[in-house]
Amino acid sequence: MAFKPPSALAITDNVANDWVNFKDRFSLFLTATETENKLDQIKVAQFLNVIGEEAYDIFKNFKLGPLDSIKYSAVIKAIDDYFLPKRNIVYQRFLFFKRSQKPGETFSNFLTDLKKLAHTCEFGDQEESLIRDRLVLSLSSNDELLQERLLRIPDIKFEDAVKHCTLWETSSLQFKEVIGHKQGV
């Protein structure tokens, strides 16, 4: 089966995000084509072939030695260093801890955003439990009853909190539909 390589790296105003997405897609391409275990020189050649003109021009100006220029991890690190800004962990955690579910926001969107924010916080082994805590403590004000129920469960696991929230949202939507149907809406 032939697999299409990712499109060239688009360099926009959010180049850090563009780079992370491209790198992820290229990694998937290497796995799909079973080339992730090939020689580094082959992976670098494939990578530089698909990265696009603008990104390749940037890469050519890096001061990589002859050995590093054919070492896949060194090439990726050099581009990481160029495109990814240094993170201020305290600020990243501030963004995470101030995040609350917005009125009308679906639970799945809220959970996805919390996971993205947590990924930049370097929480380590506590990441899942901190996401769980943030979920429970910052649900929409419309879900105070759900919040109370979750707080009643001692040592609730992350997966269980997600299940409860998902079921709550689904049943709430179904209930509104039933009520609307009864009222002829």
JSON list of C-alpha atoms in Angstrom, two decimals:
[
{"chain": "A", "resi": 1, "resn": "MET", "atom": "CA", "xyz": [0.00, 0.00, 0.00]},
{"chain": "A", "resi": 2, "resn": "ALA", "atom": "CA", "xyz": [1.34, 3.43, -0.94]},
{"chain": "A", "resi": 3, "resn": "PHE", "atom": "CA", "xyz": [1.18, 6.16, 1.67]},
{"chain": "A", "resi": 4, "resn": "LYS", "atom": "CA", "xyz": [1.14, 9.84, 0.82]},
{"chain": "A", "resi": 5, "resn": "PRO", "atom": "CA", "xyz": [3.80, 11.91, 2.61]},
{"chain": "A", "resi": 6, "resn": "PRO", "atom": "CA", "xyz": [2.58, 14.91, 4.58]},
{"chain": "A", "resi": 7, "resn": "SER", "atom": "CA", "xyz": [2.17, 18.24, 2.84]},
{"chain": "A", "resi": 8, "resn": "ALA", "atom": "CA", "xyz": [5.06, 20.67, 3.11]},
{"chain": "A", "resi": 9, "resn": "LEU", "atom": "CA", "xyz": [5.51, 22.53, 6.38]},
{"chain": "A", "resi": 10, "resn": "ALA", "atom": "CA", "xyz": [3.33, 25.62, 6.26]},
{"chain": "A", "resi": 11, "resn": "ILE", "atom": "CA", "xyz": [5.08, 28.48, 7.98]},
{"chain": "A", "resi": 12, "resn": "THR", "atom": "CA", "xyz": [2.38, 30.80, 9.33]},
{"chain": "A", "resi": 13, "resn": "ASP", "atom": "CA", "xyz": [2.02, 33.16, 12.28]},
{"chain": "A", "resi": 14, "resn": "ASN", "atom": "CA", "xyz": [1.73, 30.08, 14.52]},
{"chain": "A", "resi": 15, "resn": "VAL", "atom": "CA", "xyz": [4.88, 28.38, 13.26]},
{"chain": "A", "resi": 16, "resn": "ALA", "atom": "CA", "xyz": [5.43, 26.44, 16.50]},
{"chain": "A", "resi": 17, "resn": "ASN", "atom": "CA", "xyz": [2.06, 24.73, 16.07]},
{"chain": "A", "resi": 18, "resn": "ASP", "atom": "CA", "xyz": [2.68, 24.26, 12.34]},
{"chain": "A", "resi": 19, "resn": "TRP", "atom": "CA", "xyz": [6.00, 22.57, 13.10]},
{"chain": "A", "resi": 20, "resn": "VAL", "atom": "CA", "xyz": [4.61, 20.27, 15.81]},
{"chain": "A", "resi": 21, "resn": "ASN", "atom": "CA", "xyz": [1.78, 19.16, 13.50]},
{"chain": "A", "resi": 22, "resn": "PHE", "atom": "CA", "xyz": [4.15, 18.56, 10.59]},
{"chain": "A", "resi": 23, "resn": "LYS", "atom": "CA", "xyz": [6.57, 16.61, 12.77]},
{"chain": "A", "resi": 24, "resn": "ASP", "atom": "CA", "xyz": [3.72, 14.41, 14.07]},
{"chain": "A", "resi": 25, "resn": "ARG", "atom": "CA", "xyz": [2.43, 13.76, 10.54]},
{"chain": "A", "resi": 26, "resn": "PHE", "atom": "CA", "xyz": [5.92, 12.93, 9.29]},
{"chain": "A", "resi": 27, "resn": "SER", "atom": "CA", "xyz": [6.45, 10.53, 12.19]},
{"chain": "A", "resi": 28, "resn": "LEU", "atom": "CA", "xyz": [3.16, 8.80, 11.27]},
{"chain": "A", "resi": 29, "resn": "PHE", "atom": "CA", "xyz": [4.35, 8.63, 7.66]},
{"chain": "A", "resi": 30, "resn": "LEU", "atom": "CA", "xyz": [7.60, 6.93, 8.75]},
{"chain": "A", "resi": 31, "resn": "THR", "atom": "CA", "xyz": [5.63, 4.40, 10.76]},
{"chain": "A", "resi": 32, "resn": "ALA", "atom": "CA", "xyz": [3.08, 3.76, 8.00]},
{"chain": "A", "resi": 33, "resn": "THR", "atom": "CA", "xyz": [5.82, 3.21, 5.43]},
{"chain": "A", "resi": 34, "resn": "GLU", "atom": "CA", "xyz": [7.82, 1.09, 7.88]},
{"chain": "A", "resi": 35, "resn": "THR", "atom": "CA", "xyz": [10.85, 3.35, 7.51]},
{"chain": "A", "resi": 36, "resn": "GLU", "atom": "CA", "xyz": [11.14, 4.47, 11.17]},
{"chain": "A", "resi": 37, "resn": "ASN", "atom": "CA", "xyz": [13.86, 1.81, 11.67]},
{"chain": "A", "resi": 38, "resn": "LYS", "atom": "CA", "xyz": [15.76, 2.59, 8.48]},
{"chain": "A", "resi": 39, "resn": "LEU", "atom": "CA", "xyz": [19.13, 4.32, 8.42]},
{"chain": "A", "resi": 40, "resn": "ASP", "atom": "CA", "xyz": [19.08, 7.89, 9.69]},
{"chain": "A", "resi": 41, "resn": "GLN", "atom": "CA", "xyz": [20.48, 9.11, 6.38]},
{"chain": "A", "resi": 42, "resn": "ILE", "atom": "CA", "xyz": [17.40, 7.76, 4.57]},
{"chain": "A", "resi": 43, "resn": "LYS", "atom": "CA", "xyz": [14.98, 9.31, 7.07]},
{"chain": "A", "resi": 44, "resn": "VAL", "atom": "CA", "xyz": [16.75, 12.69, 6.84]},
{"chain": "A", "resi": 45, "resn": "ALA", "atom": "CA", "xyz": [16.61, 12.55, 3.03]},
{"chain": "A", "resi": 46, "resn": "GLN", "atom": "CA", "xyz": [12.88, 11.76, 3.11]},
{"chain": "A", "resi": 47, "resn": "PHE", "atom": "CA", "xyz": [12.28, 14.48, 5.69]},
{"chain": "A", "resi": 48, "resn": "LEU", "atom": "CA", "xyz": [14.16, 17.16, 3.78]},
{"chain": "A", "resi": 49, "resn": "ASN", "atom": "CA", "xyz": [12.45, 16.08, 0.57]},
{"chain": "A", "resi": 50, "resn": "VAL", "atom": "CA", "xyz": [8.95, 16.74, 1.97]},
{"chain": "A", "resi": 51, "resn": "ILE", "atom": "CA", "xyz": [9.53, 19.65, 4.37]},
{"chain": "A", "resi": 52, "resn": "GLY", "atom": "CA", "xyz": [9.06, 22.26, 1.64]},
{"chain": "A", "resi": 53, "resn": "GLU", "atom": "CA", "xyz": [11.18, 24.99, 0.09]},
{"chain": "A", "resi": 54, "resn": "GLU", "atom": "CA", "xyz": [10.83, 27.64, 2.79]},
{"chain": "A", "resi": 55, "resn": "ALA", "atom": "CA", "xyz": [11.66, 25.27, 5.66]},
{"chain": "A", "resi": 56, "resn": "TYR", "atom": "CA", "xyz": [14.48, 23.67, 3.66]},
{"chain": "A", "resi": 57, "resn": "ASP", "atom": "CA", "xyz": [16.03, 27.10, 3.07]},
{"chain": "A", "resi": 58, "resn": "ILE", "atom": "CA", "xyz": [15.92, 27.71, 6.84]},
{"chain": "A", "resi": 59, "resn": "PHE", "atom": "CA", "xyz": [17.47, 24.29, 7.49]},
{"chain": "A", "resi": 60, "resn": "LYS", "atom": "CA", "xyz": [20.35, 24.95, 5.07]},
{"chain": "A", "resi": 61, "resn": "ASN", "atom": "CA", "xyz": [21.47, 27.85, 7.29]},
{"chain": "A", "resi": 62, "resn": "PHE", "atom": "CA", "xyz": [21.87, 25.65, 10.39]},
{"chain": "A", "resi": 63, "resn": "LYS", "atom": "CA", "xyz": [25.43, 25.00, 11.45]},
{"chain": "A", "resi": 64, "resn": "LEU", "atom": "CA", "xyz": [25.17, 21.21, 11.73]},
{"chain": "A", "resi": 65, "resn": "GLY", "atom": "CA", "xyz": [28.36, 19.23, 11.42]},
{"chain": "A", "resi": 66, "resn": "PRO", "atom": "CA", "xyz": [28.70, 16.55, 8.74]},
{"chain": "A", "resi": 67, "resn": "LEU", "atom": "CA", "xyz": [27.67, 13.76, 11.12]},
{"chain": "A", "resi": 68, "resn": "ASP", "atom": "CA", "xyz": [24.74, 15.65, 12.66]},
{"chain": "A", "resi": 69, "resn": "SER", "atom": "CA", "xyz": [23.39, 16.65, 9.24]},
{"chain": "A", "resi": 70, "resn": "ILE", "atom": "CA", "xyz": [22.65, 12.99, 8.47]},
{"chain": "A", "resi": 71, "resn": "LYS", "atom": "CA", "xyz": [21.49, 12.08, 11.99]},
{"chain": "A", "resi": 72, "resn": "TYR", "atom": "CA", "xyz": [17.69, 12.21, 12.14]},
{"chain": "A", "resi": 73, "resn": "SER", "atom": "CA", "xyz": [17.43, 13.12, 15.84]},
{"chain": "A", "resi": 74, "resn": "ALA", "atom": "CA", "xyz": [19.98, 15.94, 15.42]},
{"chain": "A", "resi": 75, "resn": "VAL", "atom": "CA", "xyz": [18.08, 17.37, 12.43]},
{"chain": "A", "resi": 76, "resn": "ILE", "atom": "CA", "xyz": [14.77, 17.26, 14.32]},
{"chain": "A", "resi": 77, "resn": "LYS", "atom": "CA", "xyz": [16.36, 18.83, 17.43]},
{"chain": "A", "resi": 78, "resn": "ALA", "atom": "CA", "xyz": [17.86, 21.66, 15.36]},
{"chain": "A", "resi": 79, "resn": "ILE", "atom": "CA", "xyz": [14.48, 22.45, 13.85]},
{"chain": "A", "resi": 80, "resn": "ASP", "atom": "CA", "xyz": [12.78, 22.13, 17.26]},
{"chain": "A", "resi": 81, "resn": "ASP", "atom": "CA", "xyz": [15.26, 24.65, 18.65]},
{"chain": "A", "resi": 82, "resn": "TYR", "atom": "CA", "xyz": [14.56, 27.02, 15.78]},
{"chain": "A", "resi": 83, "resn": "PHE", "atom": "CA", "xyz": [10.74, 26.85, 15.66]},
{"chain": "A", "resi": 84, "resn": "LEU", "atom": "CA", "xyz": [9.73, 26.09, 19.25]},
{"chain": "A", "resi": 85, "resn": "PRO", "atom": "CA", "xyz": [9.97, 28.94, 21.74]},
{"chain": "A", "resi": 86, "resn": "LYS", "atom": "CA", "xyz": [11.25, 28.22, 25.21]},
{"chain": "A", "resi": 87, "resn": "ARG", "atom": "CA", "xyz": [8.27, 27.64, 27.48]},
{"chain": "A", "resi": 88, "resn": "ASN", "atom": "CA", "xyz": [7.58, 29.51, 30.65]},
{"chain": "A", "resi": 89, "resn": "ILE", "atom": "CA", "xyz": [6.28, 26.62, 32.76]},
{"chain": "A", "resi": 90, "resn": "VAL", "atom": "CA", "xyz": [4.77, 28.89, 35.41]},
{"chain": "A", "resi": 91, "resn": "TYR", "atom": "CA", "xyz": [2.77, 30.71, 32.73]},
{"chain": "A", "resi": 92, "resn": "GLN", "atom": "CA", "xyz": [1.71, 27.43, 31.07]},
{"chain": "A", "resi": 93, "resn": "ARG", "atom": "CA", "xyz": [0.44, 26.19, 34.43]},
{"chain": "A", "resi": 94, "resn": "PHE", "atom": "CA", "xyz": [-1.35, 29.49, 35.00]},
{"chain": "A", "resi": 95, "resn": "LEU", "atom": "CA", "xyz": [-3.23, 28.94, 31.73]},
{"chain": "A", "resi": 96, "resn": "PHE", "atom": "CA", "xyz": [-4.08, 25.38, 32.77]},
{"chain": "A", "resi": 97, "resn": "PHE", "atom": "CA", "xyz": [-5.30, 26.24, 36.26]},
{"chain": "A", "resi": 98, "resn": "LYS", "atom": "CA", "xyz": [-7.41, 29.20, 35.14]},
{"chain": "A", "resi": 99, "resn": "ARG", "atom": "CA", "xyz": [-9.15, 27.16, 32.43]},
{"chain": "A", "resi": 100, "resn": "SER", "atom": "CA", "xyz": [-12.82, 26.51, 33.19]},
{"chain": "A", "resi": 101, "resn": "GLN", "atom": "CA", "xyz": [-15.57, 25.08, 31.06]},
{"chain": "A", "resi": 102, "resn": "LYS", "atom": "CA", "xyz": [-17.24, 27.89, 29.14]},
{"chain": "A", "resi": 103, "resn": "PRO", "atom": "CA", "xyz": [-21.03, 28.20, 29.01]},
{"chain": "A", "resi": 104, "resn": "GLY", "atom": "CA", "xyz": [-22.30, 26.08, 26.13]},
{"chain": "A", "resi": 105, "resn": "GLU", "atom": "CA", "xyz": [-18.93, 24.37, 25.60]},
{"chain": "A", "resi": 106, "resn": "THR", "atom": "CA", "xyz": [-19.16, 20.62, 25.15]},
{"chain": "A", "resi": 107, "resn": "PHE", "atom": "CA", "xyz": [-17.44, 18.42, 27.67]},
{"chain": "A", "resi": 108, "resn": "SER", "atom": "CA", "xyz": [-15.31, 16.76, 24.98]},
{"chain": "A", "resi": 109, "resn": "ASN", "atom": "CA", "xyz": [-14.01, 20.14, 23.77]},
{"chain": "A", "resi": 110, "resn": "PHE", "atom": "CA", "xyz": [-13.25, 21.17, 27.34]},
{"chain": "A", "resi": 111, "resn": "LEU", "atom": "CA", "xyz": [-11.42, 17.89, 28.04]},
{"chain": "A", "resi": 112, "resn": "THR", "atom": "CA", "xyz": [-9.42, 18.14, 24.81]},
{"chain": "A", "resi": 113, "resn": "ASP", "atom": "CA", "xyz": [-8.34, 21.70, 25.62]},
{"chain": "A", "resi": 114, "resn": "LEU", "atom": "CA", "xyz": [-7.34, 20.73, 29.17]},
{"chain": "A", "resi": 115, "resn": "LYS", "atom": "CA", "xyz": [-5.22, 17.86, 27.81]},
{"chain": "A", "resi": 116, "resn": "LYS", "atom": "CA", "xyz": [-3.50, 20.22, 25.35]},
{"chain": "A", "resi": 117, "resn": "LEU", "atom": "CA", "xyz": [-2.80, 22.74, 28.10]},
{"chain": "A", "resi": 118, "resn": "ALA", "atom": "CA", "xyz": [-1.54, 20.04, 30.50]},
{"chain": "A", "resi": 119, "resn": "HIS", "atom": "CA", "xyz": [0.85, 18.72, 27.87]},
{"chain": "A", "resi": 120, "resn": "THR", "atom": "CA", "xyz": [2.85, 21.96, 28.03]},
{"chain": "A", "resi": 121, "resn": "CYS", "atom": "CA", "xyz": [2.98, 22.07, 31.85]},
{"chain": "A", "resi": 122, "resn": "GLU", "atom": "CA", "xyz": [5.49, 19.29, 32.59]},
{"chain": "A", "resi": 123, "resn": "PHE", "atom": "CA", "xyz": [3.27, 17.73, 35.26]},
{"chain": "A", "resi": 124, "resn": "GLY", "atom": "CA", "xyz": [4.95, 14.34, 34.85]},
{"chain": "A", "resi": 125, "resn": "ASP", "atom": "CA", "xyz": [3.22, 11.45, 36.62]},
{"chain": "A", "resi": 126, "resn": "GLN", "atom": "CA", "xyz": [0.59, 13.78, 38.06]},
{"chain": "A", "resi": 127, "resn": "GLU", "atom": "CA", "xyz": [-0.75, 15.01, 34.71]},
{"chain": "A", "resi": 128, "resn": "GLU", "atom": "CA", "xyz": [-3.81, 12.74, 34.63]},
{"chain": "A", "resi": 129, "resn": "SER", "atom": "CA", "xyz": [-4.81, 13.43, 38.23]},
{"chain": "A", "resi": 130, "resn": "LEU", "atom": "CA", "xyz": [-4.41, 17.19, 37.74]},
{"chain": "A", "resi": 131, "resn": "ILE", "atom": "CA", "xyz": [-6.59, 17.10, 34.63]},
{"chain": "A", "resi": 132, "resn": "ARG", "atom": "CA", "xyz": [-9.17, 15.13, 36.63]},
{"chain": "A", "resi": 133, "resn": "ASP", "atom": "CA", "xyz": [-9.08, 17.72, 39.42]},
{"chain": "A", "resi": 134, "resn": "ARG", "atom": "CA", "xyz": [-9.43, 20.59, 36.96]},
{"chain": "A", "resi": 135, "resn": "LEU", "atom": "CA", "xyz": [-12.36, 18.81, 35.30]},
{"chain": "A", "resi": 136, "resn": "VAL", "atom": "CA", "xyz": [-14.19, 18.33, 38.57]},
{"chain": "A", "resi": 137, "resn": "LEU", "atom": "CA", "xyz": [-13.47, 21.79, 39.95]},
{"chain": "A", "resi": 138, "resn": "SER", "atom": "CA", "xyz": [-14.15, 23.84, 36.84]},
{"chain": "A", "resi": 139, "resn": "LEU", "atom": "CA", "xyz": [-17.23, 22.38, 35.21]},
{"chain": "A", "resi": 140, "resn": "SER", "atom": "CA", "xyz": [-19.74, 24.84, 33.83]},
{"chain": "A", "resi": 141, "resn": "SER", "atom": "CA", "xyz": [-21.97, 26.48, 36.43]},
{"chain": "A", "resi": 142, "resn": "ASN", "atom": "CA", "xyz": [-24.87, 24.61, 34.77]},
{"chain": "A", "resi": 143, "resn": "ASP", "atom": "CA", "xyz": [-23.37, 21.35, 36.04]},
{"chain": "A", "resi": 144, "resn": "GLU", "atom": "CA", "xyz": [-23.16, 22.06, 39.77]},
{"chain": "A", "resi": 145, "resn": "LEU", "atom": "CA", "xyz": [-25.16, 18.89, 40.54]},
{"chain": "A", "resi": 146, "resn": "LEU", "atom": "CA", "xyz": [-22.67, 16.81, 38.53]},
{"chain": "A", "resi": 147, "resn": "GLN", "atom": "CA", "xyz": [-19.80, 18.54, 40.31]},
{"chain": "A", "resi": 148, "resn": "GLU", "atom": "CA", "xyz": [-21.36, 17.70, 43.68]},
{"chain": "A", "resi": 149, "resn": "ARG", "atom": "CA", "xyz": [-21.80, 14.04, 42.65]},
{"chain": "A", "resi": 150, "resn": "LEU", "atom": "CA", "xyz": [-18.19, 13.78, 41.50]},
{"chain": "A", "resi": 151, "resn": "LEU", "atom": "CA", "xyz": [-16.94, 15.29, 44.75]},
{"chain": "A", "resi": 152, "resn": "ARG", "atom": "CA", "xyz": [-18.85, 12.62, 46.68]},
{"chain": "A", "resi": 153, "resn": "ILE", "atom": "CA", "xyz": [-16.75, 9.85, 45.11]},
{"chain": "A", "resi": 154, "resn": "PRO", "atom": "CA", "xyz": [-13.56, 9.44, 47.17]},
{"chain": "A", "resi": 155, "resn": "ASP", "atom": "CA", "xyz": [-10.42, 9.04, 45.06]},
{"chain": "A", "resi": 156, "resn": "ILE", "atom": "CA", "xyz": [-12.33, 9.11, 41.78]},
{"chain": "A", "resi": 157, "resn": "LYS", "atom": "CA", "xyz": [-10.17, 7.89, 38.90]},
{"chain": "A", "resi": 158, "resn": "PHE", "atom": "CA", "xyz": [-9.63, 10.02, 35.80]},
{"chain": "A", "resi": 159, "resn": "GLU", "atom": "CA", "xyz": [-11.43, 7.55, 33.53]},
{"chain": "A", "resi": 160, "resn": "ASP", "atom": "CA", "xyz": [-14.43, 7.42, 35.87]},
{"chain": "A", "resi": 161, "resn": "ALA", "atom": "CA", "xyz": [-14.69, 11.20, 36.05]},
{"chain": "A", "resi": 162, "resn": "VAL", "atom": "CA", "xyz": [-14.63, 11.38, 32.24]},
{"chain": "A", "resi": 163, "resn": "LYS", "atom": "CA", "xyz": [-17.32, 8.66, 31.99]},
{"chain": "A", "resi": 164, "resn": "HIS", "atom": "CA", "xyz": [-19.55, 10.47, 34.50]},
{"chain": "A", "resi": 165, "resn": "CYS", "atom": "CA", "xyz": [-19.18, 13.79, 32.70]},
{"chain": "A", "resi": 166, "resn": "THR", "atom": "CA", "xyz": [-19.79, 12.27, 29.27]},
{"chain": "A", "resi": 167, "resn": "LEU", "atom": "CA", "xyz": [-22.87, 10.38, 30.45]},
{"chain": "A", "resi": 168, "resn": "TRP", "atom": "CA", "xyz": [-24.16, 13.49, 32.23]},
{"chain": "A", "resi": 169, "resn": "GLU", "atom": "CA", "xyz": [-23.83, 15.62, 29.12]},
{"chain": "A", "resi": 170, "resn": "THR", "atom": "CA", "xyz": [-25.43, 12.98, 26.90]},
{"chain": "A", "resi": 171, "resn": "SER", "atom": "CA", "xyz": [-28.36, 12.39, 29.24]},
{"chain": "A", "resi": 172, "resn": "SER", "atom": "CA", "xyz": [-28.86, 16.16, 29.71]},
{"chain": "A", "resi": 173, "resn": "LEU", "atom": "CA", "xyz": [-29.11, 16.65, 25.94]},
{"chain": "A", "resi": 174, "resn": "GLN", "atom": "CA", "xyz": [-31.50, 13.71, 25.65]},
{"chain": "A", "resi": 175, "resn": "PHE", "atom": "CA", "xyz": [-33.63, 15.06, 28.49]},
{"chain": "A", "resi": 176, "resn": "LYS", "atom": "CA", "xyz": [-33.86, 18.49, 26.83]},
{"chain": "A", "resi": 177, "resn": "GLU", "atom": "CA", "xyz": [-34.95, 16.81, 23.60]},
{"chain": "A", "resi": 178, "resn": "VAL", "atom": "CA", "xyz": [-37.63, 14.79, 25.41]},
{"chain": "A", "resi": 179, "resn": "ILE", "atom": "CA", "xyz": [-38.92, 17.88, 27.23]},
{"chain": "A", "resi": 180, "resn": "GLY", "atom": "CA", "xyz": [-38.89, 19.87, 23.98]},
{"chain": "A", "resi": 181, "resn": "HIS", "atom": "CA", "xyz": [-40.85, 17.12, 22.24]},
{"chain": "A", "resi": 182, "resn": "LYS", "atom": "CA", "xyz": [-43.42, 17.02, 25.06]},
{"chain": "A", "resi": 183, "resn": "GLN", "atom": "CA", "xyz": [-43.89, 20.78, 24.79]},
{"chain": "A", "resi": 184, "resn": "GLY", "atom": "CA", "xyz": [-44.26, 20.54, 21.01]},
{"chain": "A", "resi": 185, "resn": "VAL", "atom": "CA", "xyz": [-41.10, 22.48, 20.27]}
]
